[in-house]
């Protein structure tokens, strides 16, 4: 039991290290804009490039069942090293907008061998209590995603290039930790053939289908909220002519607090079930979307930031629960493929969401912009209520 706990800890910590690659450029966007003379809409395009790379990567990993056919720990290690190397190339002075898009696309591609594969590895070590294990794992993803904002919060002491190199260095550390300390799990079942029919399995099985639909609704909101946190904060303080605080540190707090919510949700699902907790989180995050315009008008910075912190918790609390439902209701030999494919579709949805907000922002008051994010939670909640039998 102690060995299993130690292994889960290593997986969680390695996930934190490697997923810091995800928003590395978002945290230093201001410096990138100046250094490479980028347009102001670079945020949407660079973020979407990561998501698009992740989608292509997950599709290929799923179609060829990479982590089901080969050692998932070795797949994780190789992708961590390649992702770290690609990310480090961001600091090259010869970069331009196109090369940065390619770098971010490639980073997303190799993240496909880190995030869903990390969940696969955790599921290979968890017979019972998978929701709890994935709560810690997705919490590590959230903290890793927020970590570059923390580094950039001290930008007056360190350069933006140091932020990029630091994220690459800890990604390499995470890869080596998995390789050295996490062998194949006791519940792993190897699949020797590509799983071309896994998509049919997901949408044919009602338990998998409802879990996937809930996840897709969740994803419509999540990454757009994360990507636009600095803009949300800047919009609010500009609207109220307030002194602008350290946006990077606030962004880290709002995103990073979600890691605690994931852990709490993972613990609660052992009592109330994944479906009930996921549905509650979706309802609360959808409510935040719908009342966001009202909060922009409050003169209290404390109230507004507290609201964003709460939103930052409920927007991601359901993520490990949906992954747990997908993993639990998929045959073990197709588990990595199923998780990867559902991730791929979910991240394709994030591109549509991010780009929709970017386009619509040209036509409506920015205080009303984030009402659009409520579409996803509404669809997800409806899907979860439609199921007449428990899926957990």
mmCIF file of C-alpha atoms in Angstrom:
data_model
loop_
_atom_site.group_PDB
_atom_site.id
_atom_site.type_symbol
_atom_site.label_atom_id
_atom_site.label_comp_id
_atom_site.label_asym_id
_atom_site.label_seq_id
_atom_site.Cartn_x
_atom_site.Cartn_y
_atom_site.Cartn_z
ATOM 1 C CA UNK A 1 0.000 0.000 0.000
ATOM 2 C CA UNK A 2 2.836 2.389 0.877
ATOM 3 C CA UNK A 3 4.505 1.653 -2.458
ATOM 4 C CA UNK A 4 1.265 2.381 -4.311
ATOM 5 C CA UNK A 5 0.847 5.694 -2.469
ATOM 6 C CA UNK A 6 4.428 6.660 -3.246
ATOM 7 C CA UNK A 7 3.887 5.790 -6.915
ATOM 8 C CA UNK A 8 0.689 7.854 -7.098
ATOM 9 C CA UNK A 9 2.553 10.756 -5.487
ATOM 10 C CA UNK A 10 5.293 10.518 -8.128
ATOM 11 C CA UNK A 11 2.695 10.427 -10.919
ATOM 12 C CA UNK A 12 0.918 13.484 -9.504
ATOM 13 C CA UNK A 13 4.136 15.461 -9.045
ATOM 14 C CA UNK A 14 5.396 14.522 -12.524
ATOM 15 C CA UNK A 15 2.055 15.610 -14.000
ATOM 16 C CA UNK A 16 2.457 18.983 -12.305
ATOM 17 C CA UNK A 17 5.989 19.340 -13.667
ATOM 18 C CA UNK A 18 5.136 18.471 -17.250
ATOM 19 C CA UNK A 19 1.818 20.275 -17.668
ATOM 20 C CA UNK A 20 3.518 23.566 -16.793
ATOM 21 C CA UNK A 21 4.373 23.580 -20.513
ATOM 22 C CA UNK A 22 0.718 24.243 -21.332
ATOM 23 C CA UNK A 23 0.394 27.958 -20.542
ATOM 24 C CA UNK A 24 4.088 28.862 -20.575
ATOM 25 C CA UNK A 25 3.668 31.517 -23.276
ATOM 26 C CA UNK A 26 0.381 32.822 -21.840
ATOM 27 C CA UNK A 27 2.213 33.802 -18.674
ATOM 28 C CA UNK A 28 4.815 35.855 -20.582
ATOM 29 C CA UNK A 29 2.582 37.075 -23.398
ATOM 30 C CA UNK A 30 3.322 40.761 -22.746
ATOM 31 C CA UNK A 31 7.044 40.155 -23.116
ATOM 32 C CA UNK A 32 6.493 38.070 -26.259
ATOM 33 C CA UNK A 33 4.382 40.843 -27.788
ATOM 34 C CA UNK A 34 7.205 43.340 -27.308
ATOM 35 C CA UNK A 35 10.130 41.068 -28.120
ATOM 36 C CA UNK A 36 8.694 39.563 -31.309
ATOM 37 C CA UNK A 37 6.393 42.456 -32.301
ATOM 38 C CA UNK A 38 3.217 40.354 -32.171
ATOM 39 C CA UNK A 39 -0.344 41.591 -32.591
ATOM 40 C CA UNK A 40 -2.604 41.948 -29.553
ATOM 41 C CA UNK A 41 -4.700 38.946 -30.646
ATOM 42 C CA UNK A 42 -1.684 36.642 -30.338
ATOM 43 C CA UNK A 43 -3.116 35.195 -27.089
ATOM 44 C CA UNK A 44 -6.052 33.512 -28.829
ATOM 45 C CA UNK A 45 -3.938 32.137 -31.679
ATOM 46 C CA UNK A 46 -1.059 30.858 -29.544
ATOM 47 C CA UNK A 47 -3.467 29.237 -27.075
ATOM 48 C CA UNK A 48 -5.454 27.660 -29.894
ATOM 49 C CA UNK A 49 -2.224 26.375 -31.454
ATOM 50 C CA UNK A 50 -1.473 24.422 -28.264
ATOM 51 C CA UNK A 51 -5.002 23.033 -28.207
ATOM 52 C CA UNK A 52 -4.844 22.117 -31.892
ATOM 53 C CA UNK A 53 -1.514 20.353 -31.405
ATOM 54 C CA UNK A 54 -2.987 18.470 -28.460
ATOM 55 C CA UNK A 55 -5.972 17.439 -30.576
ATOM 56 C CA UNK A 56 -3.844 16.095 -33.414
ATOM 57 C CA UNK A 57 -1.566 14.353 -30.926
ATOM 58 C CA UNK A 58 -4.402 12.737 -29.014
ATOM 59 C CA UNK A 59 -6.086 11.600 -32.237
ATOM 60 C CA UNK A 60 -2.902 9.876 -33.396
ATOM 61 C CA UNK A 61 -2.229 8.424 -29.946
ATOM 62 C CA UNK A 62 -5.817 7.142 -29.817
ATOM 63 C CA UNK A 63 -6.006 5.725 -33.343
ATOM 64 C CA UNK A 64 -2.779 3.782 -32.887
ATOM 65 C CA UNK A 65 -3.433 2.962 -29.197
ATOM 66 C CA UNK A 66 0.078 4.137 -28.339
ATOM 67 C CA UNK A 67 -0.217 4.026 -24.545
ATOM 68 C CA UNK A 68 -2.197 0.765 -24.608
ATOM 69 C CA UNK A 69 0.308 -1.000 -26.878
ATOM 70 C CA UNK A 70 3.538 0.388 -25.403
ATOM 71 C CA UNK A 71 4.742 1.144 -21.885
ATOM 72 C CA UNK A 72 2.832 4.301 -20.853
ATOM 73 C CA UNK A 73 5.698 5.372 -18.564
ATOM 74 C CA UNK A 74 8.140 5.369 -21.485
ATOM 75 C CA UNK A 75 5.632 7.194 -23.681
ATOM 76 C CA UNK A 76 5.259 9.830 -20.938
ATOM 77 C CA UNK A 77 9.051 10.176 -20.596
ATOM 78 C CA UNK A 78 9.725 10.615 -24.319
ATOM 79 C CA UNK A 79 6.930 13.163 -24.714
ATOM 80 C CA UNK A 80 8.121 15.108 -21.648
ATOM 81 C CA UNK A 81 11.633 15.432 -23.076
ATOM 82 C CA UNK A 82 10.470 16.393 -26.555
ATOM 83 C CA UNK A 83 7.870 18.838 -25.214
ATOM 84 C CA UNK A 84 10.458 20.483 -22.958
ATOM 85 C CA UNK A 85 12.925 20.869 -25.816
ATOM 86 C CA UNK A 86 10.315 22.394 -28.109
ATOM 87 C CA UNK A 87 9.151 24.786 -25.383
ATOM 88 C CA UNK A 88 12.716 25.964 -24.748
ATOM 89 C CA UNK A 89 12.949 26.995 -28.411
ATOM 90 C CA UNK A 90 10.557 29.866 -27.564
ATOM 91 C CA UNK A 91 13.514 31.966 -26.382
ATOM 92 C CA UNK A 92 15.292 31.922 -29.769
ATOM 93 C CA UNK A 93 15.725 35.481 -31.051
ATOM 94 C CA UNK A 94 15.021 34.356 -34.639
ATOM 95 C CA UNK A 95 11.410 33.479 -33.776
ATOM 96 C CA UNK A 96 8.452 35.188 -35.403
ATOM 97 C CA UNK A 97 4.704 34.700 -35.091
ATOM 98 C CA UNK A 98 4.679 31.673 -37.412
ATOM 99 C CA UNK A 99 7.548 29.902 -35.644
ATOM 100 C CA UNK A 100 5.919 30.570 -32.274
ATOM 101 C CA UNK A 101 2.699 29.025 -33.561
ATOM 102 C CA UNK A 102 4.667 25.940 -34.649
ATOM 103 C CA UNK A 103 6.387 25.742 -31.262
ATOM 104 C CA UNK A 104 3.094 25.961 -29.398
ATOM 105 C CA UNK A 105 1.456 23.439 -31.744
ATOM 106 C CA UNK A 106 4.337 21.007 -31.154
ATOM 107 C CA UNK A 107 4.158 21.554 -27.394
ATOM 108 C CA UNK A 108 0.471 20.659 -27.497
ATOM 109 C CA UNK A 109 1.225 17.592 -29.596
ATOM 110 C CA UNK A 110 3.622 16.183 -27.014
ATOM 111 C CA UNK A 111 1.295 17.100 -24.150
ATOM 112 C CA UNK A 112 -0.968 14.435 -25.670
ATOM 113 C CA UNK A 113 1.567 11.923 -24.391
ATOM 114 C CA UNK A 114 1.579 13.473 -20.920
ATOM 115 C CA UNK A 115 -1.878 14.448 -19.647
ATOM 116 C CA UNK A 116 -4.093 11.532 -20.787
ATOM 117 C CA UNK A 117 -1.209 9.084 -20.485
ATOM 118 C CA UNK A 118 -0.680 10.235 -16.887
ATOM 119 C CA UNK A 119 -4.348 9.425 -16.198
ATOM 120 C CA UNK A 120 -3.867 6.035 -17.848
ATOM 121 C CA UNK A 121 -0.850 5.320 -15.616
ATOM 122 C CA UNK A 122 -2.826 6.331 -12.509
ATOM 123 C CA UNK A 123 -5.737 4.085 -13.532
ATOM 124 C CA UNK A 124 -3.299 1.162 -13.906
ATOM 125 C CA UNK A 125 -2.450 1.579 -10.220
ATOM 126 C CA UNK A 126 -6.006 2.152 -8.944
ATOM 127 C CA UNK A 127 -8.526 -0.656 -8.621
ATOM 128 C CA UNK A 128 -10.780 1.280 -6.256
ATOM 129 C CA UNK A 129 -10.818 4.982 -5.488
ATOM 130 C CA UNK A 130 -9.908 6.030 -9.039
ATOM 131 C CA UNK A 131 -11.846 9.292 -8.660
ATOM 132 C CA UNK A 132 -9.692 10.212 -5.674
ATOM 133 C CA UNK A 133 -6.465 9.417 -7.542
ATOM 134 C CA UNK A 134 -7.558 11.408 -10.599
ATOM 135 C CA UNK A 135 -8.603 14.277 -8.332
ATOM 136 C CA UNK A 136 -4.988 14.618 -7.233
ATOM 137 C CA UNK A 137 -3.742 14.084 -10.783
ATOM 138 C CA UNK A 138 -5.948 16.715 -12.417
ATOM 139 C CA UNK A 139 -5.191 18.988 -9.468
ATOM 140 C CA UNK A 140 -1.544 18.670 -10.466
ATOM 141 C CA UNK A 141 -2.477 19.591 -14.048
ATOM 142 C CA UNK A 142 -4.259 22.703 -12.791
ATOM 143 C CA UNK A 143 -1.335 23.748 -10.620
ATOM 144 C CA UNK A 144 1.088 23.067 -13.465
ATOM 145 C CA UNK A 145 -1.039 25.174 -15.787
ATOM 146 C CA UNK A 146 -1.008 28.052 -13.298
ATOM 147 C CA UNK A 147 2.684 27.738 -12.422
ATOM 148 C CA UNK A 148 4.081 29.917 -15.263
ATOM 149 C CA UNK A 149 1.849 32.764 -14.042
ATOM 150 C CA UNK A 150 3.494 32.441 -10.614
ATOM 151 C CA UNK A 151 6.952 32.612 -12.164
ATOM 152 C CA UNK A 152 5.992 35.626 -14.239
ATOM 153 C CA UNK A 153 4.578 37.281 -11.137
ATOM 154 C CA UNK A 154 8.186 37.779 -10.124
ATOM 155 C CA UNK A 155 9.163 39.090 -13.551
ATOM 156 C CA UNK A 156 10.873 42.088 -11.982
ATOM 157 C CA UNK A 157 13.381 39.623 -10.547
ATOM 158 C CA UNK A 158 13.610 37.081 -13.373
ATOM 159 C CA UNK A 159 13.392 37.437 -17.154
ATOM 160 C CA UNK A 160 10.680 35.945 -19.365
ATOM 161 C CA UNK A 161 13.296 33.632 -20.874
ATOM 162 C CA UNK A 162 13.979 32.234 -17.420
ATOM 163 C CA UNK A 163 10.250 31.497 -17.055
ATOM 164 C CA UNK A 164 10.307 29.510 -20.305
ATOM 165 C CA UNK A 165 13.503 27.632 -19.439
ATOM 166 C CA UNK A 166 12.268 26.887 -15.925
ATOM 167 C CA UNK A 167 9.091 25.281 -17.241
ATOM 168 C CA UNK A 168 11.162 23.155 -19.637
ATOM 169 C CA UNK A 169 13.534 22.117 -16.846
ATOM 170 C CA UNK A 170 10.801 20.917 -14.501
ATOM 171 C CA UNK A 171 9.108 19.089 -17.406
ATOM 172 C CA UNK A 172 12.334 17.144 -17.934
ATOM 173 C CA UNK A 173 12.411 16.382 -14.207
ATOM 174 C CA UNK A 174 8.845 15.055 -14.386
ATOM 175 C CA UNK A 175 9.680 12.813 -17.311
ATOM 176 C CA UNK A 176 12.663 11.257 -15.513
ATOM 177 C CA UNK A 177 10.623 10.714 -12.334
ATOM 178 C CA UNK A 178 8.077 8.662 -14.277
ATOM 179 C CA UNK A 179 10.753 6.687 -16.113
ATOM 180 C CA UNK A 180 12.759 5.852 -12.999
ATOM 181 C CA UNK A 181 10.079 5.311 -10.358
ATOM 182 C CA UNK A 182 6.843 4.297 -12.128
ATOM 183 C CA UNK A 183 6.886 0.883 -13.845
ATOM 184 C CA UNK A 184 3.810 -0.532 -15.564
ATOM 185 C CA UNK A 185 0.896 -0.745 -13.114
ATOM 186 C CA UNK A 186 -0.589 -3.971 -11.747
ATOM 187 C CA UNK A 187 -3.967 -3.356 -13.418
ATOM 188 C CA UNK A 188 -2.550 -2.635 -16.862
ATOM 189 C CA UNK A 189 -3.813 -4.793 -19.726
ATOM 190 C CA UNK A 190 -1.833 -4.519 -22.903
ATOM 191 C CA UNK A 191 -3.632 -4.123 -26.209
ATOM 192 C CA UNK A 192 -1.680 -5.341 -29.212
ATOM 193 C CA UNK A 193 -3.872 -3.897 -31.930
ATOM 194 C CA UNK A 194 -4.835 -0.344 -32.930
ATOM 195 C CA UNK A 195 -8.291 0.503 -31.573
ATOM 196 C CA UNK A 196 -9.988 2.000 -34.601
ATOM 197 C CA UNK A 197 -13.436 1.231 -33.182
ATOM 198 C CA UNK A 198 -13.016 2.947 -29.823
ATOM 199 C CA UNK A 199 -15.013 6.019 -30.923
ATOM 200 C CA UNK A 200 -17.946 3.759 -31.750
ATOM 201 C CA UNK A 201 -17.606 2.171 -28.300
ATOM 202 C CA UNK A 202 -17.721 5.570 -26.570
ATOM 203 C CA UNK A 203 -20.852 6.793 -28.293
ATOM 204 C CA UNK A 204 -22.630 3.436 -28.297
ATOM 205 C CA UNK A 205 -22.294 2.744 -24.580
ATOM 206 C CA UNK A 206 -24.758 5.036 -22.716
ATOM 207 C CA UNK A 207 -22.538 5.342 -19.630
ATOM 208 C CA UNK A 208 -19.548 6.440 -21.673
ATOM 209 C CA UNK A 209 -21.641 8.684 -23.888
ATOM 210 C CA UNK A 210 -23.139 10.648 -21.003
ATOM 211 C CA UNK A 211 -19.776 10.994 -19.257
ATOM 212 C CA UNK A 212 -18.272 12.235 -22.534
ATOM 213 C CA UNK A 213 -21.077 14.750 -23.162
ATOM 214 C CA UNK A 214 -20.701 16.137 -19.654
ATOM 215 C CA UNK A 215 -16.960 16.457 -20.215
ATOM 216 C CA UNK A 216 -17.466 18.222 -23.554
ATOM 217 C CA UNK A 217 -19.743 20.813 -21.933
ATOM 218 C CA UNK A 218 -17.177 21.315 -19.191
ATOM 219 C CA UNK A 219 -14.385 21.824 -21.730
ATOM 220 C CA UNK A 220 -16.311 24.522 -23.616
ATOM 221 C CA UNK A 221 -15.960 26.693 -20.522
ATOM 222 C CA UNK A 222 -12.697 25.632 -18.855
ATOM 223 C CA UNK A 223 -9.817 26.601 -21.135
ATOM 224 C CA UNK A 224 -11.456 29.781 -22.369
ATOM 225 C CA UNK A 225 -11.863 30.868 -18.759
ATOM 226 C CA UNK A 226 -8.228 30.039 -18.007
ATOM 227 C CA UNK A 227 -6.906 31.704 -21.162
ATOM 228 C CA UNK A 228 -8.831 34.925 -20.586
ATOM 229 C CA UNK A 229 -8.244 35.309 -16.832
ATOM 230 C CA UNK A 230 -5.577 38.032 -17.324
ATOM 231 C CA UNK A 231 -7.904 39.857 -19.737
ATOM 232 C CA UNK A 232 -10.874 39.529 -17.376
ATOM 233 C CA UNK A 233 -8.816 41.082 -14.596
ATOM 234 C CA UNK A 234 -7.436 43.840 -16.810
ATOM 235 C CA UNK A 235 -10.931 44.648 -18.100
ATOM 236 C CA UNK A 236 -12.324 44.933 -14.578
ATOM 237 C CA UNK A 237 -9.588 47.207 -13.217
ATOM 238 C CA UNK A 238 -9.674 49.384 -16.346
ATOM 239 C CA UNK A 239 -13.454 49.728 -16.108
ATOM 240 C CA UNK A 240 -13.208 50.919 -12.499
ATOM 241 C CA UNK A 241 -10.075 53.018 -13.064
ATOM 242 C CA UNK A 242 -8.461 51.114 -10.213
ATOM 243 C CA UNK A 243 -4.801 50.596 -9.562
ATOM 244 C CA UNK A 244 -3.911 47.424 -11.400
ATOM 245 C CA UNK A 245 -2.439 44.782 -9.052
ATOM 246 C CA UNK A 246 -0.037 42.016 -10.057
ATOM 247 C CA UNK A 247 -2.144 40.334 -12.760
ATOM 248 C CA UNK A 248 0.159 37.308 -13.020
ATOM 249 C CA UNK A 249 -0.023 36.498 -9.317
ATOM 250 C CA UNK A 250 -3.795 36.922 -9.317
ATOM 251 C CA UNK A 251 -4.063 34.691 -12.390
ATOM 252 C CA UNK A 252 -1.965 32.045 -10.645
ATOM 253 C CA UNK A 253 -4.239 32.209 -7.591
ATOM 254 C CA UNK A 254 -7.481 31.983 -9.579
ATOM 255 C CA UNK A 255 -6.318 29.112 -11.771
ATOM 256 C CA UNK A 256 -4.227 27.340 -9.147
ATOM 257 C CA UNK A 257 -7.022 27.251 -6.547
ATOM 258 C CA UNK A 258 -8.743 24.794 -8.855
ATOM 259 C CA UNK A 259 -6.185 22.167 -7.848
ATOM 260 C CA UNK A 260 -7.646 22.159 -4.330
ATOM 261 C CA UNK A 261 -11.160 21.858 -5.762
ATOM 262 C CA UNK A 262 -10.098 18.802 -7.816
ATOM 263 C CA UNK A 263 -8.742 17.085 -4.710
ATOM 264 C CA UNK A 264 -11.907 17.888 -2.718
ATOM 265 C CA UNK A 265 -14.116 16.643 -5.559
ATOM 266 C CA UNK A 266 -12.076 13.440 -5.768
ATOM 267 C CA UNK A 267 -12.599 12.828 -2.049
ATOM 268 C CA UNK A 268 -16.309 13.672 -2.122
ATOM 269 C CA UNK A 269 -17.009 11.347 -5.045
ATOM 270 C CA UNK A 270 -16.209 8.379 -2.795
ATOM 271 C CA UNK A 271 -19.205 9.430 -0.693
ATOM 272 C CA UNK A 272 -21.689 10.872 -3.192
ATOM 273 C CA UNK A 273 -20.559 9.437 -6.528
ATOM 274 C CA UNK A 274 -18.847 11.035 -9.505
ATOM 275 C CA UNK A 275 -22.025 11.956 -11.343
ATOM 276 C CA UNK A 276 -23.616 13.947 -8.525
ATOM 277 C CA UNK A 277 -20.481 15.932 -7.701
ATOM 278 C CA UNK A 278 -19.717 16.625 -11.375
ATOM 279 C CA UNK A 279 -23.261 17.822 -12.001
ATOM 280 C CA UNK A 280 -23.116 20.142 -8.973
ATOM 281 C CA UNK A 281 -19.812 21.650 -10.139
ATOM 282 C CA UNK A 282 -21.214 22.189 -13.638
ATOM 283 C CA UNK A 283 -24.296 23.897 -12.228
ATOM 284 C CA UNK A 284 -22.184 26.237 -10.100
ATOM 285 C CA UNK A 285 -19.725 27.130 -12.857
ATOM 286 C CA UNK A 286 -22.606 27.728 -15.274
ATOM 287 C CA UNK A 287 -24.172 30.043 -12.688
ATOM 288 C CA UNK A 288 -20.869 31.956 -12.512
ATOM 289 C CA UNK A 289 -20.953 32.427 -16.288
ATOM 290 C CA UNK A 290 -24.479 33.804 -16.165
ATOM 291 C CA UNK A 291 -23.882 36.297 -13.334
ATOM 292 C CA UNK A 292 -20.441 37.429 -14.528
ATOM 293 C CA UNK A 293 -21.764 40.674 -16.119
ATOM 294 C CA UNK A 294 -23.252 41.713 -12.777
ATOM 295 C CA UNK A 295 -19.951 41.183 -10.955
ATOM 296 C CA UNK A 296 -18.112 43.454 -13.400
ATOM 297 C CA UNK A 297 -20.200 46.334 -12.036
ATOM 298 C CA UNK A 298 -19.269 45.831 -8.387
ATOM 299 C CA UNK A 299 -16.931 48.482 -7.005
ATOM 300 C CA UNK A 300 -15.400 46.051 -4.525
ATOM 301 C CA UNK A 301 -12.161 44.512 -5.742
ATOM 302 C CA UNK A 302 -12.405 41.959 -2.947
ATOM 303 C CA UNK A 303 -15.845 40.772 -4.050
ATOM 304 C CA UNK A 304 -14.806 40.515 -7.687
ATOM 305 C CA UNK A 305 -11.589 38.609 -6.981
ATOM 306 C CA UNK A 306 -13.383 36.323 -4.504
ATOM 307 C CA UNK A 307 -15.949 35.590 -7.200
ATOM 308 C CA UNK A 308 -13.209 34.684 -9.697
ATOM 309 C CA UNK A 309 -11.505 32.456 -7.128
ATOM 310 C CA UNK A 310 -14.783 30.618 -6.531
ATOM 311 C CA UNK A 311 -15.292 30.330 -10.302
ATOM 312 C CA UNK A 312 -11.732 29.052 -10.618
ATOM 313 C CA UNK A 313 -12.612 26.240 -8.206
ATOM 314 C CA UNK A 314 -15.934 25.059 -9.625
ATOM 315 C CA UNK A 315 -14.883 25.414 -13.280
ATOM 316 C CA UNK A 316 -12.435 22.513 -12.965
ATOM 317 C CA UNK A 317 -13.674 20.476 -9.984
ATOM 318 C CA UNK A 318 -15.632 18.128 -12.265
ATOM 319 C CA UNK A 319 -12.746 17.372 -14.628
ATOM 320 C CA UNK A 320 -11.260 14.382 -12.749
ATOM 321 C CA UNK A 321 -14.737 12.979 -12.173
ATOM 322 C CA UNK A 322 -15.550 12.813 -15.875
ATOM 323 C CA UNK A 323 -12.175 11.194 -16.552
ATOM 324 C CA UNK A 324 -12.864 8.693 -13.783
ATOM 325 C CA UNK A 325 -16.247 7.824 -15.291
ATOM 326 C CA UNK A 326 -14.696 7.315 -18.720
ATOM 327 C CA UNK A 327 -11.895 5.142 -17.323
ATOM 328 C CA UNK A 328 -14.166 3.041 -15.104
ATOM 329 C CA UNK A 329 -16.633 2.307 -17.880
ATOM 330 C CA UNK A 330 -14.048 1.383 -20.532
ATOM 331 C CA UNK A 331 -12.481 -2.087 -20.927
ATOM 332 C CA UNK A 332 -8.980 -1.985 -19.412
ATOM 333 C CA UNK A 333 -7.231 -2.755 -22.699
ATOM 334 C CA UNK A 334 -8.826 0.314 -24.325
ATOM 335 C CA UNK A 335 -8.608 2.647 -21.335
ATOM 336 C CA UNK A 336 -5.789 4.883 -22.561
ATOM 337 C CA UNK A 337 -7.293 5.070 -26.036
ATOM 338 C CA UNK A 338 -10.724 6.004 -24.667
ATOM 339 C CA UNK A 339 -9.335 8.676 -22.318
ATOM 340 C CA UNK A 340 -7.172 10.080 -25.099
ATOM 341 C CA UNK A 341 -9.983 10.200 -27.641
ATOM 342 C CA UNK A 342 -12.419 11.896 -25.254
ATOM 343 C CA UNK A 343 -9.662 14.389 -24.421
ATOM 344 C CA UNK A 344 -9.094 15.018 -28.114
ATOM 345 C CA UNK A 345 -12.728 15.854 -28.806
ATOM 346 C CA UNK A 346 -12.938 17.969 -25.650
ATOM 347 C CA UNK A 347 -9.917 20.046 -26.627
ATOM 348 C CA UNK A 348 -11.279 20.511 -30.148
ATOM 349 C CA UNK A 349 -14.259 22.132 -28.460
ATOM 350 C CA UNK A 350 -11.933 24.500 -26.573
ATOM 351 C CA UNK A 351 -10.611 25.897 -29.855
ATOM 352 C CA UNK A 352 -14.139 26.720 -31.003
ATOM 353 C CA UNK A 353 -14.873 28.337 -27.650
ATOM 354 C CA UNK A 354 -11.680 30.429 -27.522
ATOM 355 C CA UNK A 355 -11.995 31.600 -31.109
ATOM 356 C CA UNK A 356 -15.717 32.363 -30.655
ATOM 357 C CA UNK A 357 -14.948 34.649 -27.726
ATOM 358 C CA UNK A 358 -12.159 36.291 -29.710
ATOM 359 C CA UNK A 359 -14.474 37.028 -32.651
ATOM 360 C CA UNK A 360 -17.504 38.084 -30.613
ATOM 361 C CA UNK A 361 -15.364 40.384 -28.466
ATOM 362 C CA UNK A 362 -15.225 42.744 -31.462
ATOM 363 C CA UNK A 363 -18.983 43.255 -31.308
ATOM 364 C CA UNK A 364 -20.164 43.224 -27.696
ATOM 365 C CA UNK A 365 -19.257 44.879 -24.416
ATOM 366 C CA UNK A 366 -16.469 42.771 -22.814
ATOM 367 C CA UNK A 367 -18.398 42.684 -19.535
ATOM 368 C CA UNK A 368 -21.046 40.510 -21.240
ATOM 369 C CA UNK A 369 -18.596 38.396 -23.209
ATOM 370 C CA UNK A 370 -18.327 35.491 -20.784
ATOM 371 C CA UNK A 371 -22.035 34.718 -20.868
ATOM 372 C CA UNK A 372 -21.080 32.605 -23.893
ATOM 373 C CA UNK A 373 -19.196 30.205 -21.660
ATOM 374 C CA UNK A 374 -22.463 29.198 -19.983
ATOM 375 C CA UNK A 375 -23.470 27.226 -23.083
ATOM 376 C CA UNK A 376 -21.152 24.357 -22.153
ATOM 377 C CA UNK A 377 -22.293 23.788 -18.551
ATOM 378 C CA UNK A 378 -25.936 23.972 -19.621
ATOM 379 C CA UNK A 379 -25.419 21.237 -22.231
ATOM 380 C CA UNK A 380 -23.386 19.140 -19.810
ATOM 381 C CA UNK A 381 -25.955 19.356 -17.016
ATOM 382 C CA UNK A 382 -28.793 18.438 -19.382
ATOM 383 C CA UNK A 383 -26.820 15.388 -20.517
ATOM 384 C CA UNK A 384 -26.219 14.264 -16.937
ATOM 385 C CA UNK A 385 -29.890 14.693 -15.988
ATOM 386 C CA UNK A 386 -31.046 12.699 -19.007
ATOM 387 C CA UNK A 387 -29.492 9.508 -17.699
ATOM 388 C CA UNK A 388 -32.051 7.477 -15.755
ATOM 389 C CA UNK A 389 -29.520 5.045 -14.306
ATOM 390 C CA UNK A 390 -26.512 5.944 -12.179
ATOM 391 C CA UNK A 391 -23.237 5.977 -14.129
ATOM 392 C CA UNK A 392 -20.948 5.733 -11.144
#
